[in-house]
Tab-separated table of C-alpha atoms in Angstrom:
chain	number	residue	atom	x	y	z
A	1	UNK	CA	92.370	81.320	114.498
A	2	UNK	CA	95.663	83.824	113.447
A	3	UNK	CA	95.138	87.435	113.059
A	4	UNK	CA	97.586	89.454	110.960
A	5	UNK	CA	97.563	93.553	112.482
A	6	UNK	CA	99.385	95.647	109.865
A	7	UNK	CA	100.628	98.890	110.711
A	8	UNK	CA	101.341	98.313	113.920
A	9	UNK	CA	104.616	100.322	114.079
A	10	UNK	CA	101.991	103.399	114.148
A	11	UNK	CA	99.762	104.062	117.184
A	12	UNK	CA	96.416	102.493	116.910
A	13	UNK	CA	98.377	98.539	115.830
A	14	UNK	CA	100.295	97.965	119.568
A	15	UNK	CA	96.751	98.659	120.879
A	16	UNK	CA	94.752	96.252	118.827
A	17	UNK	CA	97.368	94.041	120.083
A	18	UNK	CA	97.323	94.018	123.689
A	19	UNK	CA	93.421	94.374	123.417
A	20	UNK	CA	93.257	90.617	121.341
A	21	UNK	CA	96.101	89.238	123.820
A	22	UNK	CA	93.607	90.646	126.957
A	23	UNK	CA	90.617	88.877	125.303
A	24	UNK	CA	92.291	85.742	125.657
A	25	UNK	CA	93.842	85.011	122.150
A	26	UNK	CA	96.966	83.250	122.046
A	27	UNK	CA	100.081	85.200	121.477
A	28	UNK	CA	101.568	82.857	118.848
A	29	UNK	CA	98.325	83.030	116.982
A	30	UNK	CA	98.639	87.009	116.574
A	31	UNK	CA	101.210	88.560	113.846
A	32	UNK	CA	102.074	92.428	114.585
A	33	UNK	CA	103.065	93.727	111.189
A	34	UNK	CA	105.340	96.556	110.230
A	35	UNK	CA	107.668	98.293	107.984
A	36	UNK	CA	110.181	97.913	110.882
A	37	UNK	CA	108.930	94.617	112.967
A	38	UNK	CA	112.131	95.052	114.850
A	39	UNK	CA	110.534	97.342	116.376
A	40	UNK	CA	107.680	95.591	118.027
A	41	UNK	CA	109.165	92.317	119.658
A	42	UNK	CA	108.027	94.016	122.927
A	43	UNK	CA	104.749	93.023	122.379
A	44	UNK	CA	105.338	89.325	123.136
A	45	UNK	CA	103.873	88.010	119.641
A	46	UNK	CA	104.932	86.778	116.265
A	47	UNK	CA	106.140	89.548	114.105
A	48	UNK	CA	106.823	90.511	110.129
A	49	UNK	CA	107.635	92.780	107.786
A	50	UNK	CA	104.504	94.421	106.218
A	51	UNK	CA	105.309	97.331	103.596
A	52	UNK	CA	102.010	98.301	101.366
A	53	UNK	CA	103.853	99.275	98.804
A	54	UNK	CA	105.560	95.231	98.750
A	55	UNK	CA	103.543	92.842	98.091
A	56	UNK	CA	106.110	89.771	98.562
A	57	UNK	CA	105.918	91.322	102.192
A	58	UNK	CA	102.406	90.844	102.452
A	59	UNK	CA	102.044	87.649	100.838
A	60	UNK	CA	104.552	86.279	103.160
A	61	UNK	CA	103.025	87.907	106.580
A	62	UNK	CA	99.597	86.622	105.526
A	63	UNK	CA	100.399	82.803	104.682
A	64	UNK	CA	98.430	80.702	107.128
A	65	UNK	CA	96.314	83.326	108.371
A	66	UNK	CA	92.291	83.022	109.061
A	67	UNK	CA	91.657	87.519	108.948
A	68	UNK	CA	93.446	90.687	108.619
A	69	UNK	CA	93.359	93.799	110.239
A	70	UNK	CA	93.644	96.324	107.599
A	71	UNK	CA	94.939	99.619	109.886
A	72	UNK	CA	94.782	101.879	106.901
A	73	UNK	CA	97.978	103.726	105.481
A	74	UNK	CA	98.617	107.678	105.880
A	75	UNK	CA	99.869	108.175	102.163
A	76	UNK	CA	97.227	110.248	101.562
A	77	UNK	CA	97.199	110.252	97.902
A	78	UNK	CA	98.728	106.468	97.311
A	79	UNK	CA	97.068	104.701	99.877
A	80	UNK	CA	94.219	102.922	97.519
A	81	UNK	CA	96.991	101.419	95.311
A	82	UNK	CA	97.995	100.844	98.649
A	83	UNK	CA	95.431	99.005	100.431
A	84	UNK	CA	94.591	97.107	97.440
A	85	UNK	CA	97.766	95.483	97.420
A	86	UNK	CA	96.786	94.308	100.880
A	87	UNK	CA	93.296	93.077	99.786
A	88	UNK	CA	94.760	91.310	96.445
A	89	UNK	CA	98.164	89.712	98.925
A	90	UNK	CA	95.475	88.126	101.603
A	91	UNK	CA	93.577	86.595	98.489
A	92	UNK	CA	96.455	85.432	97.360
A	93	UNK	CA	97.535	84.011	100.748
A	94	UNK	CA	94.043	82.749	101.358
A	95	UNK	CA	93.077	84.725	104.092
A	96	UNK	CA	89.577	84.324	104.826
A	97	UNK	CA	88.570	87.958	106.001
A	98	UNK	CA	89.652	91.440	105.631
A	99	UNK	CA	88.851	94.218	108.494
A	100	UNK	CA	89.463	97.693	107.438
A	101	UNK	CA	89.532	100.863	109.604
A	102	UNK	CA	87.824	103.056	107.874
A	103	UNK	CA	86.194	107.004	107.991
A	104	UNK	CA	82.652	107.604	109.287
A	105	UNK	CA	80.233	107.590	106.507
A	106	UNK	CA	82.907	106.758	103.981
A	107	UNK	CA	80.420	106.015	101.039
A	108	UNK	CA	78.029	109.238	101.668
A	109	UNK	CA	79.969	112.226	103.297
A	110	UNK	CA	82.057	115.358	102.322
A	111	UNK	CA	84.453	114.951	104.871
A	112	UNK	CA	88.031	115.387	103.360
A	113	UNK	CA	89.694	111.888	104.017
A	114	UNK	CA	86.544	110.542	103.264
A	115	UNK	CA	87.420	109.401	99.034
A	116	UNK	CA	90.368	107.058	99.890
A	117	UNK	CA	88.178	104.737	102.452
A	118	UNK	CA	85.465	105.175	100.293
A	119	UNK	CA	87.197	103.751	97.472
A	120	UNK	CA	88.798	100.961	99.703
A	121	UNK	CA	85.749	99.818	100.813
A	122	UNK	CA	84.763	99.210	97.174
A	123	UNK	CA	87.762	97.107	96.683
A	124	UNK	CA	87.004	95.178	100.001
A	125	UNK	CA	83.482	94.013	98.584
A	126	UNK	CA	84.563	93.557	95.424
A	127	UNK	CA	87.384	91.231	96.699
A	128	UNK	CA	85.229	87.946	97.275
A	129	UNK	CA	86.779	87.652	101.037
A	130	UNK	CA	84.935	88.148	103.723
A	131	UNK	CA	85.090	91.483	105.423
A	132	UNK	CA	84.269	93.570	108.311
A	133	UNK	CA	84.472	97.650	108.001
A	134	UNK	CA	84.984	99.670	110.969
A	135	UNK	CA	84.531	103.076	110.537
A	136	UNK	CA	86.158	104.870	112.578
A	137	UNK	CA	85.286	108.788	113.982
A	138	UNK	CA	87.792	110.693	115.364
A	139	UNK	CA	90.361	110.191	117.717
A	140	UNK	CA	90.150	111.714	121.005
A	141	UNK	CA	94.125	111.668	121.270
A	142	UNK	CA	94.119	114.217	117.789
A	143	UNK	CA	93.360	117.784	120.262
A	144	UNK	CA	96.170	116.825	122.893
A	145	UNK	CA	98.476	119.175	120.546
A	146	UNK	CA	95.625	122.002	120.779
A	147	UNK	CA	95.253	121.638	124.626
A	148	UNK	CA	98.876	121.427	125.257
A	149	UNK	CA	99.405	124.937	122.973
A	150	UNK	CA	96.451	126.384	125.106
A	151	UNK	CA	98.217	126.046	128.597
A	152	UNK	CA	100.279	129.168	126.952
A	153	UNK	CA	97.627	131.153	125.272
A	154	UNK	CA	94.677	130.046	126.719
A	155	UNK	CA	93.054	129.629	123.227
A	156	UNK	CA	91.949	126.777	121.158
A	157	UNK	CA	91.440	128.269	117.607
A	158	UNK	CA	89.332	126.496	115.317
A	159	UNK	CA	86.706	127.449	112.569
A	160	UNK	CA	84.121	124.540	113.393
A	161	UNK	CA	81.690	126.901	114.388
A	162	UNK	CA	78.756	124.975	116.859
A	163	UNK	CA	80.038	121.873	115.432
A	164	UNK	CA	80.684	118.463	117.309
A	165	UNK	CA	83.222	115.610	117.161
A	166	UNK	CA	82.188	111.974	118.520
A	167	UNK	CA	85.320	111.069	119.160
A	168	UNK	CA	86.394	108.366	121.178
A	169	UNK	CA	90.199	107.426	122.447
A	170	UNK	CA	92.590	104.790	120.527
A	171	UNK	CA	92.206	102.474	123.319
A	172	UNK	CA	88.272	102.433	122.520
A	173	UNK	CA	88.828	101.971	118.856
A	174	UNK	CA	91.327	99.358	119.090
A	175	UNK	CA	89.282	97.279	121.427
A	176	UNK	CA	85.953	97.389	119.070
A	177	UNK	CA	88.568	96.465	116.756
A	178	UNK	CA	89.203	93.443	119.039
A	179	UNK	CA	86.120	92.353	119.402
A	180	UNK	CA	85.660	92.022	115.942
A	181	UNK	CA	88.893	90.129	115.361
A	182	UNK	CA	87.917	87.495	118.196
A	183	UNK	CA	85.008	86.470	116.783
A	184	UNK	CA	80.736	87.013	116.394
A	185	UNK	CA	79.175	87.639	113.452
A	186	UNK	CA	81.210	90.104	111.819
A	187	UNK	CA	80.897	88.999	108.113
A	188	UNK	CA	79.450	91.786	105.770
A	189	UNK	CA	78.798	94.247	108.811
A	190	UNK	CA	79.368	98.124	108.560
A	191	UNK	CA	79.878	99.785	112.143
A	192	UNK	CA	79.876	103.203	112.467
A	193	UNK	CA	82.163	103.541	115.397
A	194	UNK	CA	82.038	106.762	117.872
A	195	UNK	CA	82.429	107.924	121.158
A	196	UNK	CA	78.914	108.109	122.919
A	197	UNK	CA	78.909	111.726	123.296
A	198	UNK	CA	79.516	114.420	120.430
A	199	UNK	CA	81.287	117.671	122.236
A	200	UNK	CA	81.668	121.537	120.820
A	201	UNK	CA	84.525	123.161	120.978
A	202	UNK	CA	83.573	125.337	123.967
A	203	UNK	CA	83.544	121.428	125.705
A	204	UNK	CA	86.996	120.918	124.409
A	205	UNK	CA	87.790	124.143	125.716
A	206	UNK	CA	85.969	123.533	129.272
A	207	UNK	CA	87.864	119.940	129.380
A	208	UNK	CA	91.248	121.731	129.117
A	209	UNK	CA	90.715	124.344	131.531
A	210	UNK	CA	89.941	121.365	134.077
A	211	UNK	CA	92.632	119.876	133.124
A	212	UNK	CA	95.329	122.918	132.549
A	213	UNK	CA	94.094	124.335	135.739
A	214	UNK	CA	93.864	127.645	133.415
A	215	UNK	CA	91.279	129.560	131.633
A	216	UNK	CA	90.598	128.040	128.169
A	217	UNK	CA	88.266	129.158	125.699
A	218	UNK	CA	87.538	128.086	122.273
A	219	UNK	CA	88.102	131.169	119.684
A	220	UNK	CA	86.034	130.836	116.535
A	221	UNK	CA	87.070	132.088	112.890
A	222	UNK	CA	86.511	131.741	109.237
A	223	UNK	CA	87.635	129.463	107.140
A	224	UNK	CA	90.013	132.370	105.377
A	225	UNK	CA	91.259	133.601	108.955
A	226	UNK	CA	92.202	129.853	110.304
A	227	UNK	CA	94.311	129.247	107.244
A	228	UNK	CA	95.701	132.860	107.344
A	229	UNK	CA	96.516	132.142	110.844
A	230	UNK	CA	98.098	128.974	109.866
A	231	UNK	CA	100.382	129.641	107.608
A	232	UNK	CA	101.382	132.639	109.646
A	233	UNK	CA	102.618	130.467	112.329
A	234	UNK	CA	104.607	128.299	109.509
A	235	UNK	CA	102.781	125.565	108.576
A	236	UNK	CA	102.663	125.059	104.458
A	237	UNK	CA	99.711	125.815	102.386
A	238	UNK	CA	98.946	121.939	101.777
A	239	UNK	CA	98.650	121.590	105.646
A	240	UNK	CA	97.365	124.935	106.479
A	241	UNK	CA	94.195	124.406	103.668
A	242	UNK	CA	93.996	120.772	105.265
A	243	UNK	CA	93.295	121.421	108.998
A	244	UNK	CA	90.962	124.604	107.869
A	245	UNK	CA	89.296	122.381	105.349
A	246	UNK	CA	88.737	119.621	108.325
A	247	UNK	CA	87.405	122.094	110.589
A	248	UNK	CA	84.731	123.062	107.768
A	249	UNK	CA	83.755	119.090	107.903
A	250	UNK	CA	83.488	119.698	111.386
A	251	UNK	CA	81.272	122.385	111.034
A	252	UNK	CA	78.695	121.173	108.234
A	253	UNK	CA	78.294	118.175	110.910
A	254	UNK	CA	81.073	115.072	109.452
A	255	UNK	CA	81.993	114.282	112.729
A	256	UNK	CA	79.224	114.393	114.918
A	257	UNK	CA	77.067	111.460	114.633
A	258	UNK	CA	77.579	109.737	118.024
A	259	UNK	CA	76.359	106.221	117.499
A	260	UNK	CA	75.949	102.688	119.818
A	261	UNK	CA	78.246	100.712	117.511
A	262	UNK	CA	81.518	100.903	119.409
A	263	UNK	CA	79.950	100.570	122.816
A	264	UNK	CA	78.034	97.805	121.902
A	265	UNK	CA	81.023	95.995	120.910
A	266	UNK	CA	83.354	96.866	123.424
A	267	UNK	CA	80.596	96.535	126.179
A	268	UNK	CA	81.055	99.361	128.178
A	269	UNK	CA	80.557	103.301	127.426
A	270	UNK	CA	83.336	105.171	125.797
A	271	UNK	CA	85.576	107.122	127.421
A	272	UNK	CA	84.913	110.572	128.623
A	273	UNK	CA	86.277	113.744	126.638
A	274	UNK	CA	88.788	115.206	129.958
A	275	UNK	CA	89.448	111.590	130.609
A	276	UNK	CA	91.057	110.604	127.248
A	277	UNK	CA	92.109	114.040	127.276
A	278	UNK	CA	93.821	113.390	130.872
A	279	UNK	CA	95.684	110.019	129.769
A	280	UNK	CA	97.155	111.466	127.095
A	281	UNK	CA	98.234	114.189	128.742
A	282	UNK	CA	100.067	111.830	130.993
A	283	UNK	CA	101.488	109.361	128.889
């Protein structure tokens, strides 16, 4: 089998990578695609050029392969035009499946990124390939910002209320992602992928005092005081309504279903809060 893994100039790609090499595929049968593929010779397997906006890139990076890993874009806005020039090029190039990274209850919830996977996922199954959805929850690595601010003010604001994230690290997402590349019975299958324990804020706030060696606590607002607060420290109104907007998600429950799916396919439990927390930290 060949496995094309598009957008692996970004951070969750190189993983997927050295995941599929450590579960025994062969590196000349893996294809690490980027805008810049230049850029990813270190990782000891075939590289192209893979632009979603070209499709004579994508044609050209799929020919000969069996699936593709579909890392989705971060256009917000384009990306559906987007990722269904990736679905239509692996037709084309008569790739036989599609796996897309995708949000956690993409078809059903109110979560703000939700309507772009939602309406990829739509294109996927309306594509005639074959095709695997992975929907991912959040990422563990997204708070290392929040903890790293809070070793000076001993504060992580948020307006999220009691709510919980399931997240999980990269390195857990990428290797479910893996283990749906190498093989099983993948066809038609929708995992909702998590870490296996949702946390508060107050337990992201406990997890960086343990690992800040400070006090840390988690200081709740409105939704109308985080964005003030925002844009007060500079960040633009499209940003500042974004990350108060994802915090209400948080708080109505988007992010908190902790399922089985990505321990079941990795094999192992997912990785602690302070322990992806920790790695990050250090890398």
């Amino acid at each position: 089998m060949s496995v094309v893994v598009t957008g692996v100039t970004g951070h969750l790609g190189p993983l997927v990578v050295q995941h599929l090499l450590a579960g025994g595929l062969a590196a000349d049968q893996i294809v690490a695609g980027g805008r810049r593929p230049e850029l990813l010779a270190h990782l000891g397997v075939r590289t192209a050029a893979v632009d979603y906006d070209d499709a004579a890139s994508l044609e050209t990076a799929f020919a000969g392969a069996e699936t593709v890993l579909l890392v989705s874009g971060s256009d917000v806005g384009r990306r559906v035009a987007q990722h269904g020039r990736v679905i239509d090029a692996a037709k084309a190039a008569g790739v036989r499946r599609v796996v897309y990274t995708s949000a956690p209850h993409a078809d059903t919830t109110e979560l703000v990124l939700a309507p772009d996977h939602k309406a990829t996922e739509e294109l996927l199954r309306a594509s005639g390939l074959a095709w695997t959805i992975l929907r991912n929850n959040w990422y563990t690595e997204n708070y290392v910002g929040a903890v790293e601010q809070a070793r000076t003010t001993g504060v992580i604001l948020t307006s999220a209320g009691d709510g919980r994230v399931a997240s999980a690290t990269r390195s857990d997402y990428a290797a479910g992602a893996a283990a749906v590349l190498l093989g099983g019975d993948h066809d038609g299958r929708v995992y909702e992928l998590s870490g296996d324990v949702a946390w508060t804020f107050d337990e992201l706030a406990e997890a960086a005092s343990t690992l800040l060696g400070v006090p840390v606590v988690a200081q709740q607002v409105s939704f109308d005081e985080h964005r003030a607060i925002l844009l007060g420290v500079g960040l633009d109104e499209g940003t500042a309504g974004f990350v108060a907007t994802l915090d209400a998600g948080i708080r109505r429950g988007d992010l908190a279903d902790a399922t089985s799916d990505l321990r079941t396919l990795i094999g192992r439990p997912t990785t602690p809060l302070v322990d992806g927390l920790r790695a990050a930290l250090d890398s």
